[in-house]
XYZ file of C-alpha atoms in Angstrom:
680
model
C 0.050 -0.003 -0.047
C 1.238 3.568 -0.893
C 2.147 5.888 1.835
C -0.101 8.563 2.228
C 1.240 11.669 0.593
C 0.237 15.301 2.052
C -1.489 16.906 -1.058
C -2.489 20.156 0.715
C -1.094 23.002 -0.943
C -1.188 25.469 1.992
C 0.115 23.720 5.033
C 0.020 25.771 8.227
C 3.437 25.122 8.845
C 4.641 25.563 5.187
C 2.732 29.277 5.439
C 4.562 30.219 8.059
C 8.240 29.045 6.911
C 7.410 30.552 3.387
C 6.156 33.726 4.946
C 9.611 34.422 6.586
C 11.655 32.990 3.593
C 9.626 35.705 1.719
C 11.324 38.309 3.285
C 14.557 36.630 3.082
C 14.404 36.779 -0.663
C 14.332 40.513 -0.639
C 17.986 40.210 -0.395
C 19.068 41.675 -3.854
C 21.524 38.841 -4.084
C 18.812 36.476 -4.565
C 16.413 38.715 -6.364
C 18.984 39.038 -9.361
C 18.254 35.627 -10.119
C 14.640 36.717 -11.262
C 15.535 39.981 -13.887
C 11.548 40.852 -13.757
C 11.285 40.772 -9.937
C 14.894 42.410 -9.474
C 13.691 45.233 -11.360
C 10.321 45.812 -9.581
C 12.453 45.792 -6.383
C 14.407 48.498 -7.756
C 11.779 50.870 -8.589
C 10.025 49.880 -5.200
C 13.429 51.154 -3.516
C 13.050 54.038 -5.781
C 9.292 54.682 -4.317
C 10.800 54.310 -0.495
C 13.486 56.897 -1.020
C 10.511 59.096 -2.667
C 8.173 58.600 0.561
C 11.398 59.664 2.866
C 11.908 63.013 0.619
C 8.147 63.653 0.875
C 8.115 63.311 4.737
C 11.218 65.437 5.154
C 10.363 67.917 2.661
C 6.632 68.235 2.944
C 7.087 68.734 -1.188
C 3.467 67.430 -2.401
C 4.400 67.776 -5.957
C 4.672 64.107 -6.599
C 1.236 63.218 -5.004
C 0.425 63.530 -1.162
C 2.137 61.221 0.880
C -0.393 58.694 1.805
C -1.207 58.206 -1.928
C 2.649 57.376 -2.555
C 2.727 55.026 0.787
C 0.077 53.098 -0.615
C 1.842 52.665 -4.373
C 4.764 51.883 -2.123
C 2.958 49.330 -0.101
C 1.586 47.356 -3.299
C 4.673 47.289 -5.047
C 6.408 45.504 -2.078
C 3.610 43.197 -1.672
C 4.073 42.241 -5.480
C 7.582 41.583 -4.694
C 6.773 39.734 -1.594
C 3.938 37.579 -3.188
C 6.620 36.445 -6.105
C 8.635 35.507 -3.504
C 6.337 33.750 -1.670
C 5.144 31.823 -4.653
C 8.429 30.622 -4.835
C 9.126 29.931 -1.282
C 5.911 27.905 -1.028
C 7.211 25.570 -3.735
C 10.427 25.349 -1.891
C 9.011 24.794 1.047
C 6.785 21.600 -0.184
C 10.168 20.091 -1.539
C 11.901 20.517 1.907
C 9.037 19.090 3.639
C 9.795 15.824 1.412
C 13.502 16.078 1.995
C 13.012 16.273 5.562
C 11.370 12.921 5.761
C 14.117 11.551 3.361
C 16.569 12.296 5.793
C 15.017 10.279 8.356
C 15.789 7.720 6.115
C 19.098 8.677 5.737
C 20.501 8.116 9.250
C 23.842 7.229 10.344
C 23.762 3.210 9.946
C 26.497 0.911 11.428
C 27.727 -1.264 8.252
C 29.593 -4.560 8.740
C 32.619 -4.269 6.423
C 34.411 -7.035 4.886
C 37.866 -6.824 5.385
C 40.637 -8.143 3.392
C 40.902 -11.506 5.372
C 37.255 -12.292 5.073
C 36.272 -10.989 8.529
C 33.902 -8.115 9.090
C 34.192 -5.051 11.334
C 31.389 -2.616 12.100
C 31.918 1.073 10.632
C 29.629 3.821 10.403
C 28.112 4.086 6.906
C 29.508 7.714 6.323
C 32.858 5.857 6.276
C 31.935 3.547 3.342
C 33.525 4.637 0.176
C 33.014 3.239 -3.533
C 34.414 -0.362 -3.846
C 34.091 -1.185 -0.265
C 32.123 -4.586 0.531
C 29.803 -4.939 3.441
C 27.786 -7.786 4.735
C 23.818 -7.665 5.708
C 21.582 -10.079 7.462
C 17.819 -10.154 8.072
C 17.195 -7.117 10.084
C 19.727 -4.976 9.184
C 19.342 -1.836 7.423
C 21.428 -1.422 4.247
C 23.874 1.282 4.832
C 24.643 2.449 1.381
C 23.679 2.050 -2.423
C 25.583 -0.874 -3.959
C 25.169 -4.075 -6.124
C 25.037 -7.032 -4.513
C 27.488 -9.634 -5.340
C 26.657 -12.673 -3.319
C 23.474 -13.997 -1.813
C 19.627 -12.985 -2.378
C 17.189 -11.255 0.156
C 13.759 -9.827 0.753
C 14.034 -6.272 1.232
C 11.571 -3.746 2.777
C 12.061 -0.696 0.444
C 8.713 1.309 1.680
C 11.026 4.082 2.985
C 11.997 4.972 -0.335
C 9.297 3.718 -2.670
C 6.162 3.850 -0.316
C 5.192 0.195 -1.170
C 4.799 -2.124 1.736
C 4.913 -5.170 -0.511
C 8.723 -6.493 0.158
C 10.785 -7.362 -3.413
C 13.523 -9.988 -3.773
C 16.927 -8.808 -4.589
C 19.701 -11.424 -5.831
C 23.315 -11.058 -7.242
C 23.609 -11.253 -11.037
C 21.008 -10.197 -13.601
C 18.754 -6.859 -13.360
C 17.498 -6.981 -9.916
C 20.840 -6.701 -8.071
C 20.905 -3.001 -6.882
C 20.077 -1.925 -3.599
C 19.736 1.389 -2.051
C 21.090 2.753 1.483
C 18.017 3.009 4.172
C 16.133 0.084 3.174
C 15.876 -2.882 5.424
C 16.792 -6.551 5.051
C 13.703 -8.880 5.790
C 15.173 -12.085 5.330
C 18.262 -13.968 4.469
C 21.884 -12.693 3.730
C 23.665 -10.688 1.119
C 27.092 -9.363 0.548
C 27.200 -5.756 -1.518
C 29.810 -3.574 -3.162
C 29.414 -0.015 -2.747
C 28.783 1.838 -5.682
C 28.736 5.413 -4.770
C 30.969 7.826 -2.634
C 30.222 9.482 0.851
C 27.579 12.332 -0.331
C 26.789 10.971 -3.580
C 24.154 8.261 -2.471
C 20.785 7.769 -4.236
C 19.391 9.641 -1.146
C 21.455 12.466 -0.819
C 20.732 12.928 -4.756
C 16.931 12.936 -4.041
C 17.453 15.142 -0.939
C 19.506 17.639 -2.875
C 16.932 17.857 -6.060
C 13.523 18.139 -3.897
C 15.303 20.769 -1.668
C 16.058 22.556 -4.842
C 19.352 23.187 -4.044
C 20.925 21.283 -7.049
C 18.165 22.346 -9.180
C 19.269 24.417 -12.443
C 16.901 26.562 -14.956
C 15.815 24.480 -17.760
C 16.738 25.673 -21.330
C 13.256 26.824 -21.605
C 13.018 28.574 -18.240
C 16.499 30.416 -19.344
C 14.931 31.211 -22.784
C 11.745 32.583 -21.108
C 13.566 34.375 -18.639
C 15.742 36.332 -21.601
C 12.280 37.024 -23.480
C 10.834 38.225 -20.324
C 13.812 40.361 -19.508
C 13.487 41.675 -23.280
C 10.229 42.820 -22.583
C 11.083 44.837 -19.568
C 13.843 46.521 -21.738
C 11.389 47.368 -24.121
C 8.946 48.831 -21.307
C 12.130 50.915 -19.838
C 12.622 52.651 -23.358
C 8.809 52.927 -23.333
C 8.189 54.699 -19.857
C 11.402 56.900 -20.532
C 10.425 58.216 -23.672
C 7.077 59.262 -22.055
C 8.853 61.855 -20.109
C 9.509 64.311 -22.864
C 6.228 63.612 -24.600
C 4.465 64.497 -21.420
C 6.224 67.601 -20.958
C 5.508 68.614 -24.620
C 1.692 68.168 -24.199
C 1.669 69.816 -20.659
C 0.815 66.451 -18.694
C 2.487 66.249 -15.072
C 3.192 62.512 -14.698
C 4.507 61.861 -10.988
C 6.873 59.273 -10.264
C 4.730 56.948 -8.591
C 2.645 56.981 -11.993
C 5.434 56.098 -14.199
C 6.704 53.550 -11.679
C 3.177 51.796 -11.589
C 2.942 51.847 -15.510
C 6.346 50.423 -15.797
C 5.526 47.649 -13.060
C 1.992 47.177 -14.869
C 3.078 46.452 -18.290
C 6.247 44.481 -17.583
C 5.182 40.883 -17.232
C 5.064 40.404 -13.506
C 2.652 37.569 -13.255
C 4.845 35.063 -14.992
C 8.000 36.531 -13.811
C 6.864 35.829 -10.158
C 5.485 32.528 -10.985
C 8.071 31.353 -13.172
C 10.449 29.858 -10.307
C 7.683 28.223 -8.586
C 6.260 26.646 -11.941
C 9.604 24.961 -12.490
C 9.942 23.429 -8.733
C 6.463 22.338 -8.816
C 7.119 20.354 -11.895
C 10.003 18.373 -10.315
C 7.482 18.125 -7.177
C 5.076 16.345 -9.161
C 7.370 14.068 -10.452
C 8.708 12.973 -7.261
C 5.154 12.801 -5.844
C 4.711 10.058 -8.743
C 7.616 8.442 -6.983
C 10.096 9.391 -9.840
C 13.427 11.168 -9.249
C 14.781 13.351 -12.185
C 18.239 14.287 -12.275
C 17.228 17.563 -13.886
C 14.421 19.723 -14.684
C 15.629 19.644 -18.245
C 14.589 15.883 -18.363
C 10.743 16.534 -17.054
C 10.544 19.430 -19.811
C 12.032 17.088 -22.407
C 9.564 14.448 -21.388
C 6.694 16.594 -22.526
C 7.990 16.862 -25.829
C 8.522 13.280 -26.435
C 7.498 11.859 -29.908
C 8.693 8.076 -29.611
C 8.453 5.738 -26.490
C 10.407 2.394 -26.256
C 9.189 -0.120 -23.981
C 10.265 -3.848 -23.272
C 7.468 -6.221 -23.888
C 8.234 -8.892 -20.751
C 7.010 -6.867 -17.691
C 5.595 -3.787 -19.276
C 3.070 -4.984 -21.666
C 2.926 -8.748 -20.601
C 2.481 -9.361 -16.961
C 6.029 -10.496 -16.969
C 7.027 -14.035 -16.572
C 6.209 -16.215 -19.487
C 4.868 -19.905 -18.396
C 5.538 -23.266 -20.176
C 2.392 -24.407 -21.225
C 2.821 -27.284 -23.715
C 5.615 -29.630 -25.133
C 5.657 -30.389 -28.817
C 8.134 -33.471 -29.573
C 9.260 -34.123 -32.922
C 8.610 -36.770 -35.141
C 9.840 -40.237 -34.045
C 10.524 -38.681 -30.500
C 8.894 -40.453 -27.559
C 6.929 -37.658 -25.475
C 8.563 -38.562 -22.034
C 11.758 -38.577 -23.407
C 11.392 -35.421 -25.043
C 9.881 -33.972 -21.888
C 12.965 -35.117 -19.906
C 15.404 -33.449 -22.086
C 13.372 -30.446 -21.563
C 13.352 -30.409 -17.885
C 17.101 -31.808 -17.632
C 18.087 -28.507 -19.914
C 15.984 -26.293 -17.126
C 16.592 -27.765 -13.747
C 19.570 -25.510 -12.997
C 18.132 -22.821 -15.058
C 17.367 -19.725 -12.425
C 14.919 -17.961 -14.756
C 11.302 -17.985 -14.387
C 10.769 -19.777 -17.613
C 13.200 -22.414 -16.785
C 11.501 -23.060 -13.422
C 8.123 -23.199 -15.417
C 9.367 -25.762 -17.651
C 10.584 -28.072 -14.569
C 7.006 -27.326 -12.972
C 5.186 -28.356 -16.313
C 7.502 -31.403 -16.585
C 6.465 -32.370 -13.396
C 2.968 -32.409 -14.258
C 3.778 -34.768 -16.811
C 5.287 -37.202 -14.322
C 8.989 -36.453 -15.319
C 11.160 -35.236 -12.293
C 15.095 -35.347 -12.052
C 16.913 -36.359 -9.197
C 19.481 -34.163 -8.145
C 22.193 -36.819 -8.177
C 21.456 -36.840 -11.872
C 23.040 -33.227 -12.219
C 26.193 -33.918 -10.653
C 28.942 -33.207 -13.090
C 26.475 -31.343 -15.247
C 27.859 -28.224 -16.999
C 24.989 -25.542 -17.295
C 25.537 -23.145 -20.273
C 23.811 -19.651 -19.350
C 21.521 -17.609 -21.576
C 22.929 -14.317 -22.809
C 21.625 -12.034 -25.259
C 24.050 -12.523 -27.863
C 23.724 -16.449 -27.988
C 19.972 -16.551 -27.164
C 19.888 -19.968 -26.110
C 21.082 -21.885 -22.841
C 21.146 -25.720 -21.860
C 23.478 -28.422 -20.271
C 26.359 -30.819 -21.089
C 25.927 -33.839 -19.546
C 28.511 -36.018 -17.990
C 28.427 -38.269 -20.912
C 28.819 -35.692 -23.455
C 25.473 -35.244 -24.692
C 24.577 -31.417 -25.351
C 21.001 -30.090 -24.728
C 20.197 -26.810 -26.067
C 17.021 -24.940 -25.710
C 16.295 -21.400 -27.466
C 15.001 -19.010 -29.880
C 14.155 -20.479 -33.133
C 16.862 -18.776 -35.327
C 19.696 -19.329 -32.741
C 18.689 -23.151 -32.669
C 18.770 -23.278 -36.361
C 22.013 -21.622 -36.575
C 23.706 -24.140 -34.524
C 21.549 -27.018 -36.074
C 22.899 -25.918 -39.762
C 26.381 -24.749 -38.991
C 26.880 -28.314 -37.574
C 25.625 -29.728 -41.019
C 21.886 -31.144 -39.798
C 18.892 -30.326 -41.267
C 16.033 -28.203 -39.653
C 13.083 -30.078 -39.712
C 9.898 -28.764 -41.779
C 7.391 -29.897 -39.367
C 9.249 -27.828 -36.541
C 8.919 -24.885 -38.475
C 5.154 -25.271 -38.785
C 4.884 -25.617 -35.072
C 6.919 -22.538 -34.650
C 5.002 -20.519 -36.679
C 1.687 -21.851 -35.172
C 2.880 -21.243 -31.768
C 3.928 -17.624 -32.654
C 0.498 -16.914 -34.784
C -1.307 -17.417 -31.455
C 1.181 -14.971 -29.601
C 3.187 -17.659 -27.778
C 6.942 -17.789 -27.637
C 8.625 -21.235 -29.146
C 11.653 -22.534 -27.856
C 13.224 -25.250 -29.790
C 15.176 -27.833 -28.189
C 18.311 -29.661 -29.702
C 20.242 -32.734 -28.639
C 23.670 -33.159 -30.199
C 22.789 -30.271 -32.671
C 19.704 -32.366 -33.855
C 16.347 -31.017 -33.092
C 14.117 -32.570 -31.129
C 10.964 -30.666 -30.671
C 9.429 -27.168 -29.275
C 8.354 -25.892 -25.802
C 5.474 -23.585 -25.798
C 5.599 -20.369 -23.690
C 2.662 -18.136 -23.395
C 2.586 -14.282 -22.222
C -0.249 -12.544 -20.685
C -1.007 -9.109 -21.661
C -1.733 -6.713 -19.021
C -5.462 -5.762 -18.303
C -6.058 -1.978 -19.559
C -2.514 -1.646 -21.381
C -4.329 -1.006 -24.735
C -6.307 1.504 -23.123
C -2.869 3.026 -21.866
C -1.404 3.135 -25.478
C -4.469 4.990 -26.848
C -4.199 7.697 -24.376
C -0.310 8.028 -25.595
C -1.409 8.071 -29.056
C -3.819 10.844 -28.309
C -0.846 12.741 -26.940
C 0.957 12.343 -30.196
C 3.500 9.703 -28.923
C 4.266 6.615 -30.913
C 4.645 3.510 -29.060
C 7.351 0.680 -29.890
C 7.544 -2.466 -28.357
C 11.066 -4.182 -27.964
C 11.304 -7.908 -27.441
C 13.593 -10.889 -28.365
C 10.761 -12.800 -29.771
C 10.631 -13.849 -33.612
C 8.437 -11.549 -35.660
C 5.197 -13.475 -35.626
C 5.023 -13.436 -31.892
C 5.743 -10.022 -31.831
C 3.458 -8.753 -34.250
C 0.472 -10.668 -32.509
C 1.299 -9.244 -29.048
C 1.554 -5.853 -30.680
C -1.648 -5.940 -32.214
C -3.142 -7.257 -28.910
C -1.653 -4.529 -26.930
C -2.215 -1.983 -29.432
C 1.111 -0.312 -30.001
C 2.159 0.980 -32.917
C 5.464 -0.560 -34.106
C 7.650 -3.310 -32.490
C 11.275 -4.558 -32.636
C 11.276 -8.409 -32.957
C 14.436 -10.329 -31.866
C 16.145 -7.288 -30.480
C 19.632 -7.386 -29.405
C 20.853 -4.633 -27.261
C 22.279 -2.617 -30.044
C 19.274 -2.767 -31.762
C 17.559 -0.378 -29.329
C 20.507 1.938 -29.668
C 20.120 1.956 -33.746
C 16.553 2.313 -33.621
C 16.660 5.645 -30.979
C 19.600 7.082 -33.455
C 17.342 6.979 -36.237
C 14.445 8.553 -34.656
C 16.902 11.295 -33.234
C 18.209 11.986 -36.929
C 14.789 12.176 -38.207
C 14.047 15.158 -35.388
C 12.353 13.039 -32.931
C 12.664 13.015 -29.201
C 13.091 9.602 -27.727
C 12.014 7.972 -24.457
C 13.200 4.693 -23.172
C 13.021 2.523 -19.947
C 15.392 -0.317 -18.740
C 16.856 -1.989 -15.664
C 19.917 -3.981 -17.315
C 23.402 -3.143 -17.639
C 23.087 -3.778 -21.239
C 20.239 -1.173 -21.637
C 22.812 1.446 -20.122
C 24.061 2.547 -23.868
C 20.373 3.210 -25.088
C 19.126 4.637 -21.905
C 22.024 7.159 -22.039
C 21.601 7.893 -25.920
C 17.786 8.542 -25.288
C 16.392 11.844 -24.777
C 14.787 10.846 -21.638
C 16.153 7.427 -20.136
C 14.217 5.747 -17.010
C 16.244 3.640 -15.091
C 14.119 1.180 -12.512
C 15.284 1.464 -9.099
C 15.621 -2.238 -8.696
C 17.863 -2.086 -11.894
C 21.718 -2.099 -12.102
C 23.838 0.772 -11.072
C 24.990 1.194 -14.746
C 21.453 1.672 -16.036
C 20.541 4.105 -13.035
C 23.737 6.338 -13.594
C 22.925 6.174 -17.530
C 19.493 7.296 -17.227
C 18.139 10.743 -16.376
C 15.338 9.692 -14.561
C 14.979 6.726 -11.763
C 11.471 5.000 -11.123
C 11.191 4.299 -7.524
C 8.126 2.198 -8.237
C 9.917 -0.277 -10.804
C 6.569 0.507 -12.773
C 7.502 0.042 -16.566
C 4.571 1.903 -17.755
C 5.449 5.017 -15.488
C 6.455 6.866 -18.664
C 2.916 7.351 -19.285
C 2.701 9.530 -16.192
C 6.057 11.142 -16.973
C 4.994 12.146 -20.281
C 1.786 13.959 -18.624
C 3.867 15.442 -15.954
C 6.184 17.047 -18.458
C 3.184 18.117 -21.168
C 1.546 19.848 -17.984
C 4.761 21.577 -16.836
C 5.068 22.921 -20.384
C 1.389 23.850 -20.677
C 1.231 25.361 -17.343
C 4.294 28.378 -17.986
C 2.989 28.641 -21.332
C -0.751 29.431 -20.537
C 0.473 31.417 -17.506
C 2.687 33.221 -19.759
C -0.093 33.957 -22.441
C -2.438 35.053 -19.179
C 0.455 37.511 -17.997
C 0.881 39.149 -21.410
C -2.854 39.404 -22.173
C -3.204 41.176 -18.482
C -1.100 43.907 -19.900
C -3.912 45.066 -22.589
C -6.328 45.988 -19.817
C -3.833 47.569 -17.574
C -2.645 49.774 -20.793
C -6.413 51.031 -20.925
C -6.461 51.790 -17.429
C -3.156 53.697 -16.624
C -2.168 55.515 -20.105
C -5.619 57.413 -20.265
C -5.087 58.515 -16.559
C -1.810 59.859 -17.151
C -2.863 62.001 -20.226
C -6.414 62.545 -20.399
C -6.333 66.096 -18.223
C -3.961 67.250 -20.976
C -5.262 65.239 -24.171
C -9.137 65.242 -23.571
C -9.314 63.379 -26.760
C -7.878 59.974 -25.075
C -11.489 59.705 -23.252
C -12.135 57.065 -25.764
C -9.544 54.930 -24.261
C -10.967 55.174 -20.944
C -13.334 52.298 -21.763
C -13.575 51.158 -18.159
C -14.581 54.826 -16.858
C -12.521 54.584 -13.955
C -13.170 57.086 -11.076
C -10.077 59.252 -11.429
C -6.397 59.292 -12.343
C -5.060 58.191 -8.664
C -7.863 55.588 -8.520
C -7.329 54.121 -12.030
C -3.386 53.715 -11.197
C -4.153 52.392 -7.680
C -6.288 49.799 -9.118
C -4.254 48.466 -11.778
C -1.186 48.354 -9.295
C -3.183 46.218 -6.771
C -4.809 44.084 -9.606
C -1.148 43.286 -10.842
C 0.061 42.595 -7.136
C -3.186 40.440 -6.157
C -3.313 38.244 -9.003
C 0.057 36.602 -8.205
C -1.282 34.783 -4.900
C -4.318 33.933 -6.736
C -2.401 31.904 -9.218
C -0.066 30.198 -6.975
C -2.393 27.157 -6.775
C -2.482 26.966 -10.612
C 0.947 27.098 -10.749
C 1.811 24.235 -7.859
C -1.117 21.850 -9.346
C -0.385 22.608 -12.875
C -3.097 23.412 -15.790
C -5.020 20.280 -16.348
C -3.702 18.237 -19.371
C -6.163 16.245 -21.256
C -4.850 14.006 -24.395
C -7.179 15.680 -27.054
C -4.289 16.633 -29.313
C -1.932 19.532 -29.666
C -4.281 21.812 -31.730
C -7.470 21.299 -29.539
C -5.391 22.050 -26.442
C -3.859 25.364 -27.926
C -7.183 26.681 -28.959
C -8.760 25.688 -25.433
C -5.668 27.187 -23.635
C -5.655 30.385 -25.952
C -9.531 30.581 -25.158
C -9.353 30.157 -21.442
C -5.951 31.939 -20.845
C -5.774 34.594 -23.604
C -9.389 35.894 -23.684
C -9.466 35.118 -19.805
C -6.490 36.714 -19.220
C -7.642 40.059 -21.070
C -11.122 40.042 -19.639
C -10.071 39.585 -16.107
C -8.222 42.633 -15.241
C -10.939 44.394 -16.964
C -13.280 43.376 -14.491
C -10.926 43.320 -11.552
C -9.502 46.764 -12.273
C -13.109 48.116 -12.399
C -14.125 46.388 -8.927
C -11.107 47.578 -7.312
C -11.939 51.194 -8.664
C -15.422 51.173 -7.409
C -14.040 50.312 -3.710
C -11.025 52.704 -3.518
C -12.826 55.290 -5.156
C -14.264 56.043 -1.544
C -10.764 57.086 -0.460
C -9.537 58.554 -3.508
């Protein structure tokens, strides 16, 4: 069962922390990182100096002290609200970091010394290459890979999942994470990280924001917004000589208000919060991202590579039937199959032994004395045994066995080809068995497609993402599974290098590719992919090669990741649209207020019919300030994403946030004007 996550946006403790942090962020050294809000802080400082001048000199040529005080207060609130948006996003991340720190406590470690003995040391003393031992009840002191043994491990502190998992030496489930607990058995682990660079350390740094770097899109948008700000600096500077020419007396407060209202303060104040919240949403989906860029890229993914086994199918294939070749006794053939599988640790191998037992064939362990086991590899795509009497039994993919048989000068029976094709056409996986390079028969394995997987792929298709199934199965079986699951394409009889080649081809065509993997053989492809998601249970090589790590080890998690990425990009885009659209209404509020006394014909622009120039300026500035906290929940939660196609989404968001961004200020400024007209 998943741990309960507090989804409350405004927890009392978070609000308190964020409120204090909002004032700390007024430090210009921190504000300079956000050029828009730094500019607002600078003009707010000018207003403060103006207030001091009016208070000391009594000069009211720039408006009354109280009027300027209100303008200053509203400008200060604008900066504080922007700081608060960033602070509340950071506070949510730090709250998660604190819970992770409880997991990363100093843990005693049983360090294995050179003479094979163990000595107890602190987990902070462990370095890369050290070997430690863990038994039932121990907490794993550091990240590493199991080199000996297997164990049941409680990973709930990391994943929130209470069900224990099995980790064992060899294969793709050998990685363990510091802070998790051994429930049974014994393992020997080699440390794979340096102190302070553990998985938990990286997680804490990321969720706290201490290692968060601005993404390329965020940097580009910041530069664009800074450009807008510079344009309006020039606009406001040119207004002064124009005002002098027409005899309009424009106060400093009016100039500053106009400037602050016209620059994109709304998106400028929310930009950092949007990026931090995107990382936070990924973490809440139990995905650790090594950078914000990876989350953004996920939103633009064109092609998605997924392994068949464990992703599209339930996982382990099971042997369902034996097909002895012509002239072979059924029991004799079953015995060959069982003999070749007794020492096979894979789930498929165990299922063959179980099916053989159902046919009354069991192997005495004494018969396996002196037997040499030939392990399965991705290159040979077959496994088997060499018996003490010299008999060689092999089982594997059709093409692999065909090569063995034909290379030795024997024929591959046509009847076996027919059986293989029938099994493949029905979605099964055929394993051909040969003895001394002569075909003996076929074992049928069956996959079970996960329920609801077709609907998930349909959802991805609506997002514009092409799904590609990668499998070692023959093309017929792969085609059957692909059609049943609803994927767009498949790679059959795939070798590790085939994934890499496919990714490169897609990238050369200008597409962005995502992939999931857990094995060392997946590492090159994970590194090549634009978004590489490694399983937390996978090898250290896979986790280092990918730019995301899935804590749940759920191969379909990429669907969620794509949605989170699209949501991040949409949120940033829609709020930018809303912010710029806001400026239109504020233009119609402030510009007439500045010049209407000197140029009465500008009355036509006063379409809101605001009470007075002072109330118009104040209304615009107040609306500009309060819209930021009103949009904080949207920035943190993100704009709702629906897989309805890019064009439909664009039309919907332009209507809501474009037209809404124009209409909202007109309504808001008018209402504020009605309220403050009582005082000014």
